[in-house]
Structures are given as C-alpha cells and as structure tokens.
Short mmCIF file of C-alpha atoms in Angstrom, two decimals:
data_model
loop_
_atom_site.label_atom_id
_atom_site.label_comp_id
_atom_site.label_asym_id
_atom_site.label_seq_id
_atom_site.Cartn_x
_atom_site.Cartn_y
_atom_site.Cartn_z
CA UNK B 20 0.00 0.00 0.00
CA UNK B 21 2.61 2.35 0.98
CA UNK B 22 4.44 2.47 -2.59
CA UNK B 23 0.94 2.17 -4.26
CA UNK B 24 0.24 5.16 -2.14
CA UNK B 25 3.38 6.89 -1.86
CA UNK B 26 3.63 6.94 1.53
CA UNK B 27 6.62 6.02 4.18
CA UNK B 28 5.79 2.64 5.45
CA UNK B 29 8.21 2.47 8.79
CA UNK B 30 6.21 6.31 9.19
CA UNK B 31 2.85 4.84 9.15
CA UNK B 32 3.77 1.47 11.11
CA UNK B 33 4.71 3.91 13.89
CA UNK B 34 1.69 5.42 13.91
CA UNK B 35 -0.24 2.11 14.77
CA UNK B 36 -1.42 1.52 18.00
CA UNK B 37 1.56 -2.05 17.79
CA UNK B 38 -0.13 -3.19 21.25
CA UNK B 39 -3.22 -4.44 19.55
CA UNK B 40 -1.13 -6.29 17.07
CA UNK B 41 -1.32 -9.78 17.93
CA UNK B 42 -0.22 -11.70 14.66
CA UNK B 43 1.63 -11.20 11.11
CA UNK B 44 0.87 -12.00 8.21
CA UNK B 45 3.63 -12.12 5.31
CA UNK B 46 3.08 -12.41 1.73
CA UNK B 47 4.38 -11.84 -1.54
CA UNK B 48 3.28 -9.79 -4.54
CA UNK B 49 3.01 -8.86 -8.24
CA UNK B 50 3.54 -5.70 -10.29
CA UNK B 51 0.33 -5.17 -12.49
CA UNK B 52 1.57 -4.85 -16.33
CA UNK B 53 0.19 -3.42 -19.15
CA UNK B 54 -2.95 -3.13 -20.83
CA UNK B 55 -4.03 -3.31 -16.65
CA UNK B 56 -5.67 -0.32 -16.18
CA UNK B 57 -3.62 -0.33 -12.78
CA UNK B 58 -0.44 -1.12 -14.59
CA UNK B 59 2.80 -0.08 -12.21
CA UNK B 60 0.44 -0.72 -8.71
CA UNK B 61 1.37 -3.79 -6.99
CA UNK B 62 -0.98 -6.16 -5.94
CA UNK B 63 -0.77 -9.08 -2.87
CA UNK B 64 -0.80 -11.75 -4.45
CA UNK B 65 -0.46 -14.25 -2.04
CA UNK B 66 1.08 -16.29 -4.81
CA UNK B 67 5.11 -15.14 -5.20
CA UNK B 68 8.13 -14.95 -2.98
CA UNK B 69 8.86 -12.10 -0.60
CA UNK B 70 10.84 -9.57 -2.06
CA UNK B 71 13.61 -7.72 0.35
CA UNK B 72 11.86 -4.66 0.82
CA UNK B 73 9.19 -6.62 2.71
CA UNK B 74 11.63 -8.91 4.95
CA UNK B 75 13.56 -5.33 5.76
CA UNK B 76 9.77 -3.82 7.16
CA UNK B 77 8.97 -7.10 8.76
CA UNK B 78 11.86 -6.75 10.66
CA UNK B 79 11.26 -2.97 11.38
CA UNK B 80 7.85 -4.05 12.48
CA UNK B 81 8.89 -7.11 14.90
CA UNK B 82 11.24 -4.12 16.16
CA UNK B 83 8.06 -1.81 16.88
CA UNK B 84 5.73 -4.79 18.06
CA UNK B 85 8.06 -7.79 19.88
CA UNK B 86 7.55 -11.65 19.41
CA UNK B 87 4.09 -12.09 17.27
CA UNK B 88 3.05 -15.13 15.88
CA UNK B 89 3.85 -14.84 11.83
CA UNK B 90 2.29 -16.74 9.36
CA UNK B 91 3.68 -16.41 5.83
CA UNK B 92 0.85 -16.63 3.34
CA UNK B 93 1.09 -18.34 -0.21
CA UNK B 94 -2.48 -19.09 -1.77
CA UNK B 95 -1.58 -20.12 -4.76
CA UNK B 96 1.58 -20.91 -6.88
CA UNK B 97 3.39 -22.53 -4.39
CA UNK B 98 6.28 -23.18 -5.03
CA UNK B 99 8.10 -27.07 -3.76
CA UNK B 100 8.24 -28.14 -0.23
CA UNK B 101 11.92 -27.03 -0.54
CA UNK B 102 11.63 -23.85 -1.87
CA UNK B 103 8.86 -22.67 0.34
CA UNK B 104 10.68 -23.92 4.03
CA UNK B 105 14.12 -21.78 2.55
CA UNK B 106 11.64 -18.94 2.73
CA UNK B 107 10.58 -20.07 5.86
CA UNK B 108 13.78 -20.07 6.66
CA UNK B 109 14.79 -16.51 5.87
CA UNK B 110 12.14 -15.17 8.12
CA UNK B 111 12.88 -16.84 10.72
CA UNK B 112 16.51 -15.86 10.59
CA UNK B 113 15.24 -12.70 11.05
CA UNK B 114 13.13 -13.66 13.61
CA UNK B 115 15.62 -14.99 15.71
CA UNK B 116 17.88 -12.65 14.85
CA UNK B 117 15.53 -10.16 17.33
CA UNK B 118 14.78 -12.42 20.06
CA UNK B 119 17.15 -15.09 20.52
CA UNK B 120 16.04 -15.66 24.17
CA UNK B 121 12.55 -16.55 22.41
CA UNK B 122 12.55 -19.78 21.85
CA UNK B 123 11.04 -21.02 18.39
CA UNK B 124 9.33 -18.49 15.57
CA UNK B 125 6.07 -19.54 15.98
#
C-alpha cells in the first residue's frame, strides 16, 4: 500500500497503536503490467516470494511490536516443499535474529 500510495511505510507502522497487534501476516506480490488499467500498482498476491523490501519492514515491524506469531501466506503458486521452508527459513533468521532468548518463531 505504501508504494501504491506513496507513503513512508516504517512512518505509518509507527503510527499504529503495535499493542493491539497480535499476529503477522507475510506475503508476496506482483507488479500489475500493461494493458491493466492499474499497470505499475502492486498487488498481494499471495502467490510469489517475498521480495527484500518486505523482509527489511517485517523486521522494522517485529522491532516496533516484539515476538508475534507470523504466518507467511502463499495461496496459490506454491512453489516445492523445498523452496517454500528456505523462505521459511529466511524469516525466521530474522526472527531470531531479534529475540534469541525466544525460543522457536512460531
């Protein structure tokens, strides 16, 4: 929403009241092509990897919020077993990278 929208993201998770966040949900997207009449927006998908840009503000949101349950959404196109725990993987490292005294990502 926040490139969609041209907005700051880490400005407008800040403004979120991050006690009543109680879970995350994580998901990859698409840019729209042409002849879309929305061509350039990008759309959650649900249905490709996560990209950088949203591991870097899922870690700037575990850093507003704490430990949340996350739950990494892929609804269609999913990829092998394989493929899909590495990206498990990757947020986890993150994960655990912010609260190593936390036991397992749940």
């Amino acid at each position: 929403n926040a490139t969609n929208h041209h907005y700051d993201p880490v400005q407008a998770l800040q403004q979120l009241p991050v006690e009543k966040i109680v879970a995350l949900h994580i998901a990859g997207h698409q840019r729209l092509e042409e002849p879309h009449p929305a061509a350039g927006m990008l759309l959650d998908n649900h249905g490709a990897k996560v990209c950088s840009s949203v591991k870097e503000l899922f870690e700037v949101t575990l850093k507003l919020t704490g430990p949340l349950p996350v739950l990494l959404e892929r609804d269609h196109n999913v990829p092998p077993l394989t493929t899909l725990l590495d990206e498990v993987r990757e947020l986890r490292k993150i994960w655990r990278r912010l609260f190593p005294d936390q036991g397992e990502c749940q």
